Amino acid sequence: PDPFSREVGVEEEEEEKPAKKATTTTKAAKAAEVAEEEPPKKKSKVEAATSSLPFTFEMPETPEQLDAIVGKLSAADTAVALERIRKCHAPTLKEDNRKKTQAFLGLLLQRFEVLAGAQQLSVAHLDVVAANIAAVAASVPFFAATAARARLEKMAARLRRALRDNETGWPPARTLLLLSLFADLFPTTDKQHPVTTPAALYLGNVLAHCAVRSAREAVTAVITSALAAAYSAPAGRVFPEAVILLTGIVHAAGAPGDAADWGAGLPAHIQEQVGGPWLAPDMVAPAAGAGKKAAKGAKGAKAAAEGEEGEGAGAGGGLLSLAAMLTSRVSVSAKEEDPRWLPGGAADRHAALLAAVSTLRVLTKPAAKTASAREI
């Protein structure tokens, strides 16, 4: 090849490079002009609220101090504040922080109990506190087990006192939600565990000795049986108290209305405990849309088990919401006049009955592998 042509080619390449640089510089200048013309983007409400929170917090030592920090915050800001408290006082940063973390776990458990016992459940705040309890318990597992055992002992003492005073003895919403929290914090598949074993025994005592005297207590029995399934099903264990009581409730619901023969075929002690066809569906033509509501009952029961706020639970909704069912309050006279009262009426009875049947299926799966499978 001709060497003269090579030199020309080199000169042409050198002439093209400055042109490319000039083009790039022009694009950068235009982009800068556009950026100057565009107004600055506004921060979202969540980002603005989070940015207003301090990055470090003092470790709260009393429930009042914790309430002063998170009492007026939204669920999202509460999650950020509690996370910053945990990270600023982590046990790995300082030796004394382990005792502070243990005290903080106790405060979080108290906070959870207060929220769980409120007139209206704040599901979002409960989820945030539960998530932080799980994170703190992982760093101080022995103290977490001790704190849970102490609460289980108080639950058992209250149950014995209620049964001794001739009360039905069904636990309140706070107790049920604590038991659900313990099932998530500690392993339910261990053969014996310092927390889950006494918790399962407590549930067995409740399901064996507490009488059902209203539709609301029947719903509580269904929820308690679902908790029993959460403690027993993962390990493939049989929970006979839950199976027997749910079978009685479903059997009684097969009787139309308040038929006198609702307990035909049930043992006498089961008839005495169940008390009546509390979840029996209304034997009338369903209103418009009732079929769809009944079909969605299983979804509503699942949302109740997960602690979600069912959309429009009540007279207009048709979905069984755990928050609505556990916190609904009526006067004593109203309970005495209509023990079949439920916030959503027939729709809630349908959803509770579907939840009972679904839970019964889960409870009987482990029993299918036993020698008494045919009888069950």
mmCIF file of C-alpha atoms in Angstrom:
data_model
loop_
_atom_site.group_PDB
_atom_site.id
_atom_site.type_symbol
_atom_site.label_atom_id
_atom_site.label_comp_id
_atom_site.label_asym_id
_atom_site.label_seq_id
_atom_site.Cartn_x
_atom_site.Cartn_y
_atom_site.Cartn_z
ATOM 1 C CA PRO A 1 0.000 0.000 0.000
ATOM 2 C CA ASP A 2 1.040 3.558 -0.678
ATOM 3 C CA PRO A 3 2.543 5.230 2.450
ATOM 4 C CA PHE A 4 1.169 8.607 1.289
ATOM 5 C CA SER A 5 -2.392 7.298 1.553
ATOM 6 C CA ARG A 6 -1.699 6.171 5.174
ATOM 7 C CA GLU A 7 -0.655 9.671 6.159
ATOM 8 C CA VAL A 8 -3.777 11.138 4.583
ATOM 9 C CA GLY A 9 -5.927 8.659 6.509
ATOM 10 C CA VAL A 10 -4.285 9.643 9.800
ATOM 11 C CA GLU A 11 -4.891 13.321 9.100
ATOM 12 C CA GLU A 12 -8.578 12.649 8.308
ATOM 13 C CA GLU A 13 -9.035 10.756 11.605
ATOM 14 C CA GLU A 14 -7.395 13.591 13.535
ATOM 15 C CA GLU A 15 -9.761 16.077 11.877
ATOM 16 C CA GLU A 16 -12.865 13.979 12.800
ATOM 17 C CA LYS A 17 -12.060 13.719 16.544
ATOM 18 C CA PRO A 18 -12.441 17.437 17.374
ATOM 19 C CA ALA A 19 -15.794 17.452 15.562
ATOM 20 C CA LYS A 20 -17.095 14.622 17.799
ATOM 21 C CA LYS A 21 -15.887 16.424 20.930
ATOM 22 C CA ALA A 22 -17.648 19.586 19.845
ATOM 23 C CA THR A 23 -20.925 17.660 19.316
ATOM 24 C CA THR A 24 -20.674 16.096 22.798
ATOM 25 C CA THR A 25 -20.021 19.485 24.369
ATOM 26 C CA THR A 26 -23.079 20.939 22.632
ATOM 27 C CA LYS A 27 -25.339 18.128 23.964
ATOM 28 C CA ALA A 28 -24.044 18.624 27.507
ATOM 29 C CA ALA A 29 -24.720 22.362 27.291
ATOM 30 C CA LYS A 30 -28.279 21.761 26.089
ATOM 31 C CA ALA A 31 -28.940 19.235 28.891
ATOM 32 C CA ALA A 32 -27.688 21.749 31.458
ATOM 33 C CA GLU A 33 -29.999 24.440 30.035
ATOM 34 C CA VAL A 34 -33.000 22.083 30.204
ATOM 35 C CA ALA A 35 -32.150 21.161 33.815
ATOM 36 C CA GLU A 36 -32.007 24.837 34.756
ATOM 37 C CA GLU A 37 -35.374 25.503 33.140
ATOM 38 C CA GLU A 38 -37.131 22.559 34.909
ATOM 39 C CA PRO A 39 -38.431 23.413 38.410
ATOM 40 C CA PRO A 40 -37.098 21.240 41.268
ATOM 41 C CA LYS A 41 -39.254 18.185 42.006
ATOM 42 C CA LYS A 42 -41.257 18.321 45.209
ATOM 43 C CA LYS A 43 -40.587 15.649 47.818
ATOM 44 C CA SER A 44 -43.373 13.223 48.534
ATOM 45 C CA LYS A 45 -45.188 13.381 51.869
ATOM 46 C CA VAL A 46 -43.482 10.199 53.091
ATOM 47 C CA GLU A 47 -40.002 11.511 52.231
ATOM 48 C CA ALA A 48 -40.761 14.869 53.823
ATOM 49 C CA ALA A 49 -42.033 13.260 57.028
ATOM 50 C CA THR A 50 -39.110 10.854 57.209
ATOM 51 C CA SER A 51 -36.586 13.633 56.647
ATOM 52 C CA SER A 52 -38.066 15.535 59.599
ATOM 53 C CA LEU A 53 -37.261 12.679 61.985
ATOM 54 C CA PRO A 54 -33.940 12.836 63.829
ATOM 55 C CA PHE A 55 -31.331 10.282 62.828
ATOM 56 C CA THR A 56 -30.524 9.316 66.425
ATOM 57 C CA PHE A 57 -32.870 8.678 69.331
ATOM 58 C CA GLU A 58 -32.285 8.157 73.009
ATOM 59 C CA MET A 59 -33.216 4.669 74.136
ATOM 60 C CA PRO A 60 -36.666 4.938 75.789
ATOM 61 C CA GLU A 61 -36.803 3.545 79.313
ATOM 62 C CA THR A 62 -40.536 3.832 80.052
ATOM 63 C CA PRO A 63 -43.751 3.361 78.052
ATOM 64 C CA GLU A 64 -44.342 7.101 78.318
ATOM 65 C CA GLN A 65 -41.006 7.877 76.689
ATOM 66 C CA LEU A 66 -41.700 5.447 73.859
ATOM 67 C CA ASP A 67 -45.155 6.936 73.363
ATOM 68 C CA ALA A 68 -43.612 10.407 73.216
ATOM 69 C CA ILE A 69 -41.441 9.243 70.308
ATOM 70 C CA VAL A 70 -43.919 7.254 68.202
ATOM 71 C CA GLY A 71 -47.313 8.124 69.693
ATOM 72 C CA LYS A 72 -48.239 10.724 67.068
ATOM 73 C CA LEU A 73 -46.359 9.245 64.096
ATOM 74 C CA SER A 74 -47.832 7.446 61.117
ATOM 75 C CA ALA A 75 -47.131 3.756 60.584
ATOM 76 C CA ALA A 76 -44.357 4.481 58.061
ATOM 77 C CA ASP A 77 -42.648 7.026 60.342
ATOM 78 C CA THR A 78 -43.034 4.695 63.320
ATOM 79 C CA ALA A 79 -41.187 1.981 61.381
ATOM 80 C CA VAL A 80 -38.332 4.408 60.618
ATOM 81 C CA ALA A 81 -38.106 5.673 64.207
ATOM 82 C CA LEU A 82 -38.075 2.194 65.754
ATOM 83 C CA GLU A 83 -35.497 0.981 63.241
ATOM 84 C CA ARG A 84 -33.198 3.898 64.073
ATOM 85 C CA ILE A 85 -33.567 3.213 67.803
ATOM 86 C CA ARG A 86 -32.614 -0.425 67.242
ATOM 87 C CA LYS A 87 -29.596 0.385 65.103
ATOM 88 C CA CYS A 88 -28.313 3.236 67.267
ATOM 89 C CA HIS A 89 -28.354 1.011 70.366
ATOM 90 C CA ALA A 90 -27.516 -2.388 68.859
ATOM 91 C CA PRO A 91 -25.890 -4.871 71.294
ATOM 92 C CA THR A 92 -22.942 -5.265 68.935
ATOM 93 C CA LEU A 93 -21.981 -1.595 69.306
ATOM 94 C CA LYS A 94 -21.593 -1.479 73.059
ATOM 95 C CA GLU A 95 -21.648 -3.994 75.877
ATOM 96 C CA ASP A 96 -24.243 -2.107 77.934
ATOM 97 C CA ASN A 97 -26.616 -2.010 74.986
ATOM 98 C CA ARG A 98 -27.717 -5.608 75.589
ATOM 99 C CA LYS A 99 -29.566 -4.639 78.765
ATOM 100 C CA LYS A 100 -31.047 -1.629 76.998
ATOM 101 C CA THR A 101 -32.219 -3.881 74.146
ATOM 102 C CA GLN A 102 -33.891 -6.248 76.599
ATOM 103 C CA ALA A 103 -35.747 -3.344 78.211
ATOM 104 C CA PHE A 104 -36.675 -2.064 74.750
ATOM 105 C CA LEU A 105 -38.179 -5.451 73.861
ATOM 106 C CA GLY A 106 -40.330 -5.286 76.979
ATOM 107 C CA LEU A 107 -41.543 -1.825 75.967
ATOM 108 C CA LEU A 108 -42.377 -3.024 72.457
ATOM 109 C CA LEU A 109 -44.381 -5.948 73.848
ATOM 110 C CA GLN A 110 -46.297 -3.548 76.089
ATOM 111 C CA ARG A 111 -46.895 -1.289 73.093
ATOM 112 C CA PHE A 112 -48.201 -4.256 71.104
ATOM 113 C CA GLU A 113 -50.602 -5.185 73.932
ATOM 114 C CA VAL A 114 -51.912 -1.625 74.167
ATOM 115 C CA LEU A 115 -52.549 -1.437 70.414
ATOM 116 C CA ALA A 116 -54.095 -4.933 70.369
ATOM 117 C CA GLY A 117 -56.506 -3.985 73.155
ATOM 118 C CA ALA A 118 -57.650 -0.726 71.556
ATOM 119 C CA GLN A 119 -61.282 -0.160 70.639
ATOM 120 C CA GLN A 120 -60.338 0.029 66.953
ATOM 121 C CA LEU A 121 -57.378 -2.055 65.849
ATOM 122 C CA SER A 122 -54.671 -0.137 64.001
ATOM 123 C CA VAL A 123 -53.467 -3.005 61.841
ATOM 124 C CA ALA A 124 -50.699 -0.981 60.168
ATOM 125 C CA HIS A 125 -49.163 0.083 63.499
ATOM 126 C CA LEU A 126 -49.507 -3.461 64.867
ATOM 127 C CA ASP A 127 -47.594 -4.827 61.874
ATOM 128 C CA VAL A 128 -44.819 -2.284 62.382
ATOM 129 C CA VAL A 129 -44.452 -3.043 66.092
ATOM 130 C CA ALA A 130 -44.577 -6.809 65.436
ATOM 131 C CA ALA A 131 -41.812 -6.561 62.832
ATOM 132 C CA ASN A 132 -39.586 -4.660 65.271
ATOM 133 C CA ILE A 133 -40.350 -7.123 68.061
ATOM 134 C CA ALA A 134 -39.165 -9.928 65.784
ATOM 135 C CA ALA A 135 -35.960 -8.020 64.952
ATOM 136 C CA VAL A 136 -35.182 -7.243 68.608
ATOM 137 C CA ALA A 137 -36.067 -10.765 69.791
ATOM 138 C CA ALA A 138 -33.532 -12.219 67.357
ATOM 139 C CA SER A 139 -30.743 -10.305 69.149
ATOM 140 C CA VAL A 140 -31.876 -11.286 72.684
ATOM 141 C CA PRO A 141 -33.590 -14.688 72.208
ATOM 142 C CA PHE A 142 -33.392 -15.911 75.807
ATOM 143 C CA PHE A 143 -34.939 -12.745 77.201
ATOM 144 C CA ALA A 144 -37.637 -12.890 74.503
ATOM 145 C CA ALA A 145 -38.565 -16.428 75.544
ATOM 146 C CA THR A 146 -38.655 -15.393 79.214
ATOM 147 C CA ALA A 147 -40.933 -12.428 78.477
ATOM 148 C CA ALA A 148 -43.268 -14.618 76.409
ATOM 149 C CA ARG A 149 -43.421 -17.279 79.142
ATOM 150 C CA ALA A 150 -44.367 -14.646 81.722
ATOM 151 C CA ARG A 151 -47.285 -13.508 79.575
ATOM 152 C CA LEU A 152 -48.437 -17.080 78.973
ATOM 153 C CA GLU A 153 -48.522 -17.704 82.728
ATOM 154 C CA LYS A 154 -50.723 -14.628 83.184
ATOM 155 C CA MET A 155 -53.039 -15.871 80.415
ATOM 156 C CA ALA A 156 -53.409 -19.255 82.122
ATOM 157 C CA ALA A 157 -54.099 -17.621 85.496
ATOM 158 C CA ARG A 158 -56.818 -15.395 83.975
ATOM 159 C CA LEU A 159 -58.427 -18.428 82.300
ATOM 160 C CA ARG A 160 -58.543 -20.384 85.571
ATOM 161 C CA ARG A 161 -60.032 -17.379 87.384
ATOM 162 C CA ALA A 162 -62.698 -16.847 84.699
ATOM 163 C CA LEU A 163 -63.767 -20.497 84.684
ATOM 164 C CA ARG A 164 -63.873 -20.504 88.488
ATOM 165 C CA ASP A 165 -66.238 -17.486 88.350
ATOM 166 C CA ASN A 166 -68.591 -19.331 85.939
ATOM 167 C CA GLU A 167 -67.663 -17.131 82.983
ATOM 168 C CA THR A 168 -67.293 -18.462 79.460
ATOM 169 C CA GLY A 169 -63.580 -17.609 79.635
ATOM 170 C CA TRP A 170 -62.886 -16.773 75.973
ATOM 171 C CA PRO A 171 -59.693 -14.697 75.691
ATOM 172 C CA PRO A 172 -59.860 -11.074 74.505
ATOM 173 C CA ALA A 173 -58.392 -9.737 71.270
ATOM 174 C CA ARG A 174 -55.111 -8.782 72.941
ATOM 175 C CA THR A 175 -54.474 -12.369 74.047
ATOM 176 C CA LEU A 176 -55.312 -13.855 70.640
ATOM 177 C CA LEU A 177 -53.023 -11.422 68.835
ATOM 178 C CA LEU A 178 -50.188 -12.102 71.298
ATOM 179 C CA LEU A 179 -50.536 -15.838 70.669
ATOM 180 C CA SER A 180 -50.434 -15.178 66.941
ATOM 181 C CA LEU A 181 -47.275 -13.096 67.450
ATOM 182 C CA PHE A 182 -45.602 -15.879 69.468
ATOM 183 C CA ALA A 183 -46.359 -18.379 66.695
ATOM 184 C CA ASP A 184 -44.380 -16.144 64.319
ATOM 185 C CA LEU A 185 -41.510 -15.428 66.726
ATOM 186 C CA PHE A 186 -40.775 -18.954 67.931
ATOM 187 C CA PRO A 187 -40.589 -22.302 66.110
ATOM 188 C CA THR A 188 -43.800 -24.340 66.211
ATOM 189 C CA THR A 189 -42.220 -27.487 64.771
ATOM 190 C CA ASP A 190 -39.997 -28.303 67.788
ATOM 191 C CA LYS A 191 -41.024 -31.363 69.752
ATOM 192 C CA GLN A 192 -40.846 -29.298 72.935
ATOM 193 C CA HIS A 193 -40.249 -25.569 73.227
ATOM 194 C CA PRO A 194 -40.308 -23.250 76.271
ATOM 195 C CA VAL A 195 -42.825 -20.915 74.582
ATOM 196 C CA THR A 196 -44.797 -22.696 71.876
ATOM 197 C CA THR A 197 -45.467 -25.806 73.983
ATOM 198 C CA PRO A 198 -47.196 -23.930 76.872
ATOM 199 C CA ALA A 199 -48.940 -21.725 74.302
ATOM 200 C CA ALA A 200 -50.407 -24.821 72.612
ATOM 201 C CA LEU A 201 -51.446 -26.210 76.006
ATOM 202 C CA TYR A 202 -53.191 -22.928 76.812
ATOM 203 C CA LEU A 203 -55.080 -23.042 73.511
ATOM 204 C CA GLY A 204 -56.084 -26.622 74.241
ATOM 205 C CA ASN A 205 -57.498 -25.614 77.650
ATOM 206 C CA VAL A 206 -59.438 -22.742 76.085
ATOM 207 C CA LEU A 207 -60.950 -24.929 73.368
ATOM 208 C CA ALA A 208 -61.776 -27.724 75.822
ATOM 209 C CA HIS A 209 -63.315 -25.716 78.686
ATOM 210 C CA CYS A 210 -64.729 -22.440 77.293
ATOM 211 C CA ALA A 211 -68.438 -22.547 76.482
ATOM 212 C CA VAL A 212 -69.966 -20.840 73.433
ATOM 213 C CA ARG A 213 -72.989 -18.724 74.327
ATOM 214 C CA SER A 214 -73.216 -16.233 71.461
ATOM 215 C CA ALA A 215 -72.377 -15.872 67.796
ATOM 216 C CA ARG A 216 -69.466 -13.594 68.646
ATOM 217 C CA GLU A 217 -68.009 -16.265 70.940
ATOM 218 C CA ALA A 218 -68.493 -18.787 68.131
ATOM 219 C CA VAL A 219 -66.380 -16.551 65.881
ATOM 220 C CA THR A 220 -63.784 -16.317 68.671
ATOM 221 C CA ALA A 221 -63.787 -20.119 68.835
ATOM 222 C CA VAL A 222 -63.110 -20.273 65.081
ATOM 223 C CA ILE A 223 -60.215 -17.793 65.427
ATOM 224 C CA THR A 224 -58.790 -19.718 68.400
ATOM 225 C CA SER A 225 -59.008 -22.954 66.418
ATOM 226 C CA ALA A 226 -57.157 -21.275 63.544
ATOM 227 C CA LEU A 227 -54.392 -20.375 66.022
ATOM 228 C CA ALA A 228 -54.345 -23.991 67.176
ATOM 229 C CA ALA A 229 -53.843 -25.020 63.546
ATOM 230 C CA ALA A 230 -50.960 -22.537 63.260
ATOM 231 C CA TYR A 231 -49.261 -24.204 66.241
ATOM 232 C CA SER A 232 -49.918 -27.820 65.244
ATOM 233 C CA ALA A 233 -50.209 -28.146 61.453
ATOM 234 C CA PRO A 234 -46.593 -27.192 60.534
ATOM 235 C CA ALA A 235 -45.321 -30.053 62.695
ATOM 236 C CA GLY A 236 -47.984 -32.503 61.527
ATOM 237 C CA ARG A 237 -49.547 -32.761 65.001
ATOM 238 C CA VAL A 238 -53.184 -33.494 65.772
ATOM 239 C CA PHE A 239 -55.038 -30.916 67.899
ATOM 240 C CA PRO A 240 -58.083 -32.897 69.140
ATOM 241 C CA GLU A 241 -59.686 -30.060 71.155
ATOM 242 C CA ALA A 242 -59.897 -27.834 68.093
ATOM 243 C CA VAL A 243 -61.162 -30.660 65.868
ATOM 244 C CA ILE A 244 -63.923 -31.615 68.322
ATOM 245 C CA LEU A 245 -65.161 -28.078 68.970
ATOM 246 C CA LEU A 246 -65.120 -27.012 65.318
ATOM 247 C CA THR A 247 -66.922 -30.200 64.320
ATOM 248 C CA GLY A 248 -69.645 -29.387 66.859
ATOM 249 C CA ILE A 249 -69.987 -25.785 65.649
ATOM 250 C CA VAL A 250 -70.208 -26.827 61.988
ATOM 251 C CA HIS A 251 -72.621 -29.669 62.825
ATOM 252 C CA ALA A 252 -74.886 -27.279 64.756
ATOM 253 C CA ALA A 253 -74.816 -24.788 61.879
ATOM 254 C CA GLY A 254 -76.479 -27.416 59.668
ATOM 255 C CA ALA A 255 -79.734 -27.023 61.591
ATOM 256 C CA PRO A 256 -82.117 -24.421 60.118
ATOM 257 C CA GLY A 257 -82.520 -21.410 62.387
ATOM 258 C CA ASP A 258 -82.969 -22.248 66.066
ATOM 259 C CA ALA A 259 -84.242 -25.771 65.490
ATOM 260 C CA ALA A 260 -84.470 -27.803 68.677
ATOM 261 C CA ASP A 261 -82.710 -30.772 67.113
ATOM 262 C CA TRP A 262 -79.521 -28.869 66.199
ATOM 263 C CA GLY A 263 -77.460 -31.123 68.490
ATOM 264 C CA ALA A 264 -78.761 -34.458 67.209
ATOM 265 C CA GLY A 265 -75.822 -36.812 66.810
ATOM 266 C CA LEU A 266 -73.440 -34.830 69.043
ATOM 267 C CA PRO A 267 -72.239 -36.107 72.429
ATOM 268 C CA ALA A 268 -73.904 -34.463 75.426
ATOM 269 C CA HIS A 269 -70.781 -32.599 76.589
ATOM 270 C CA ILE A 270 -70.232 -31.167 73.089
ATOM 271 C CA GLN A 271 -73.862 -30.012 72.947
ATOM 272 C CA GLU A 272 -73.374 -28.309 76.309
ATOM 273 C CA GLN A 273 -70.202 -26.562 75.143
ATOM 274 C CA VAL A 274 -71.466 -25.472 71.689
ATOM 275 C CA GLY A 275 -74.765 -24.193 73.065
ATOM 276 C CA GLY A 276 -76.619 -23.644 69.811
ATOM 277 C CA PRO A 277 -76.495 -23.154 66.030
ATOM 278 C CA TRP A 278 -74.725 -19.805 66.269
ATOM 279 C CA LEU A 279 -73.282 -19.836 62.744
ATOM 280 C CA ALA A 280 -76.336 -21.300 61.016
ATOM 281 C CA PRO A 281 -76.981 -19.438 57.737
ATOM 282 C CA ASP A 282 -80.331 -17.734 57.275
ATOM 283 C CA MET A 283 -82.749 -20.061 55.480
ATOM 284 C CA VAL A 284 -84.129 -17.282 53.260
ATOM 285 C CA ALA A 285 -83.540 -16.174 49.693
ATOM 286 C CA PRO A 286 -80.200 -14.358 49.623
ATOM 287 C CA ALA A 287 -80.207 -10.674 48.771
ATOM 288 C CA ALA A 288 -78.570 -9.355 45.618
ATOM 289 C CA GLY A 289 -74.859 -9.895 45.787
ATOM 290 C CA ALA A 290 -75.038 -12.211 48.826
ATOM 291 C CA GLY A 291 -73.828 -15.143 46.744
ATOM 292 C CA LYS A 292 -70.713 -13.243 45.753
ATOM 293 C CA LYS A 293 -70.120 -12.283 49.387
ATOM 294 C CA ALA A 294 -70.397 -15.888 50.502
ATOM 295 C CA ALA A 295 -68.056 -16.956 47.720
ATOM 296 C CA LYS A 296 -65.520 -14.420 48.958
ATOM 297 C CA GLY A 297 -65.828 -15.710 52.530
ATOM 298 C CA ALA A 298 -62.667 -17.764 52.324
ATOM 299 C CA LYS A 299 -60.679 -14.719 51.166
ATOM 300 C CA GLY A 300 -62.158 -12.710 54.008
ATOM 301 C CA ALA A 301 -61.229 -15.389 56.512
ATOM 302 C CA LYS A 302 -57.685 -15.439 55.170
ATOM 303 C CA ALA A 303 -57.465 -11.675 55.541
ATOM 304 C CA ALA A 304 -58.740 -12.027 59.092
ATOM 305 C CA ALA A 305 -56.093 -14.617 59.915
ATOM 306 C CA GLU A 306 -53.391 -12.305 58.565
ATOM 307 C CA GLY A 307 -54.707 -9.350 60.532
ATOM 308 C CA GLU A 308 -55.706 -7.286 57.528
ATOM 309 C CA GLU A 309 -58.523 -4.795 57.537
ATOM 310 C CA GLY A 310 -61.236 -6.370 55.387
ATOM 311 C CA GLU A 311 -62.822 -3.895 53.038
ATOM 312 C CA GLY A 312 -66.168 -2.769 54.339
ATOM 313 C CA ALA A 313 -66.554 -5.430 57.004
ATOM 314 C CA GLY A 314 -69.962 -5.080 58.520
ATOM 315 C CA ALA A 315 -73.423 -4.612 57.200
ATOM 316 C CA GLY A 316 -72.247 -3.381 53.836
ATOM 317 C CA GLY A 317 -69.096 -5.400 53.396
ATOM 318 C CA GLY A 318 -69.609 -9.133 53.785
ATOM 319 C CA LEU A 319 -65.977 -10.014 54.475
ATOM 320 C CA LEU A 320 -64.986 -11.306 57.893
ATOM 321 C CA SER A 321 -62.353 -8.926 59.247
ATOM 322 C CA LEU A 322 -60.351 -9.899 62.325
ATOM 323 C CA ALA A 323 -60.063 -6.235 63.289
ATOM 324 C CA ALA A 324 -63.825 -5.739 63.064
ATOM 325 C CA MET A 325 -64.767 -8.985 64.812
ATOM 326 C CA LEU A 326 -62.365 -8.698 67.734
ATOM 327 C CA THR A 327 -63.074 -5.050 68.527
ATOM 328 C CA SER A 328 -66.830 -4.845 67.988
ATOM 329 C CA ARG A 329 -68.509 -3.801 71.217
ATOM 330 C CA VAL A 330 -72.180 -3.971 72.162
ATOM 331 C CA SER A 331 -73.953 -3.312 75.420
ATOM 332 C CA VAL A 332 -74.753 -6.159 77.807
ATOM 333 C CA SER A 333 -78.481 -5.734 77.177
ATOM 334 C CA ALA A 334 -77.956 -6.038 73.426
ATOM 335 C CA LYS A 335 -75.994 -9.252 73.919
ATOM 336 C CA GLU A 336 -78.760 -10.685 76.103
ATOM 337 C CA GLU A 337 -81.511 -9.723 73.666
ATOM 338 C CA ASP A 338 -79.812 -11.094 70.541
ATOM 339 C CA PRO A 339 -76.914 -13.490 71.163
ATOM 340 C CA ARG A 340 -76.741 -14.155 67.416
ATOM 341 C CA TRP A 341 -75.737 -10.522 66.777
ATOM 342 C CA LEU A 342 -72.701 -9.958 64.559
ATOM 343 C CA PRO A 343 -71.524 -6.675 62.990
ATOM 344 C CA GLY A 344 -72.186 -7.931 59.453
ATOM 345 C CA GLY A 345 -75.197 -10.088 60.251
ATOM 346 C CA ALA A 346 -75.726 -13.072 57.964
ATOM 347 C CA ALA A 347 -72.692 -12.216 55.819
ATOM 348 C CA ASP A 348 -70.390 -12.569 58.829
ATOM 349 C CA ARG A 349 -72.014 -15.833 59.839
ATOM 350 C CA HIS A 350 -71.454 -17.205 56.322
ATOM 351 C CA ALA A 351 -67.817 -16.084 56.327
ATOM 352 C CA ALA A 352 -67.194 -17.483 59.827
ATOM 353 C CA LEU A 353 -68.734 -20.817 58.832
ATOM 354 C CA LEU A 354 -66.522 -21.013 55.739
ATOM 355 C CA ALA A 355 -63.491 -20.182 57.891
ATOM 356 C CA ALA A 356 -64.486 -22.951 60.331
ATOM 357 C CA VAL A 357 -64.729 -25.532 57.548
ATOM 358 C CA SER A 358 -61.432 -24.394 56.020
ATOM 359 C CA THR A 359 -59.676 -24.575 59.413
ATOM 360 C CA LEU A 360 -61.191 -27.991 60.051
ATOM 361 C CA ARG A 361 -59.649 -29.242 56.797
ATOM 362 C CA VAL A 362 -56.215 -28.021 57.931
ATOM 363 C CA LEU A 363 -56.621 -29.601 61.373
ATOM 364 C CA THR A 364 -57.679 -33.001 60.022
ATOM 365 C CA LYS A 365 -54.828 -33.362 57.518
ATOM 366 C CA PRO A 366 -52.340 -34.652 60.133
ATOM 367 C CA ALA A 367 -55.065 -36.916 61.530
ATOM 368 C CA ALA A 368 -55.389 -38.639 58.153
ATOM 369 C CA LYS A 369 -52.048 -40.341 58.820
ATOM 370 C CA THR A 370 -53.120 -41.821 62.185
ATOM 371 C CA ALA A 371 -54.811 -45.096 63.021
ATOM 372 C CA SER A 372 -58.085 -43.295 63.829
ATOM 373 C CA ALA A 373 -58.234 -41.523 60.463
ATOM 374 C CA ARG A 374 -61.437 -43.293 59.389
ATOM 375 C CA GLU A 375 -63.263 -42.302 62.574
ATOM 376 C CA ILE A 376 -62.154 -38.653 62.301
#
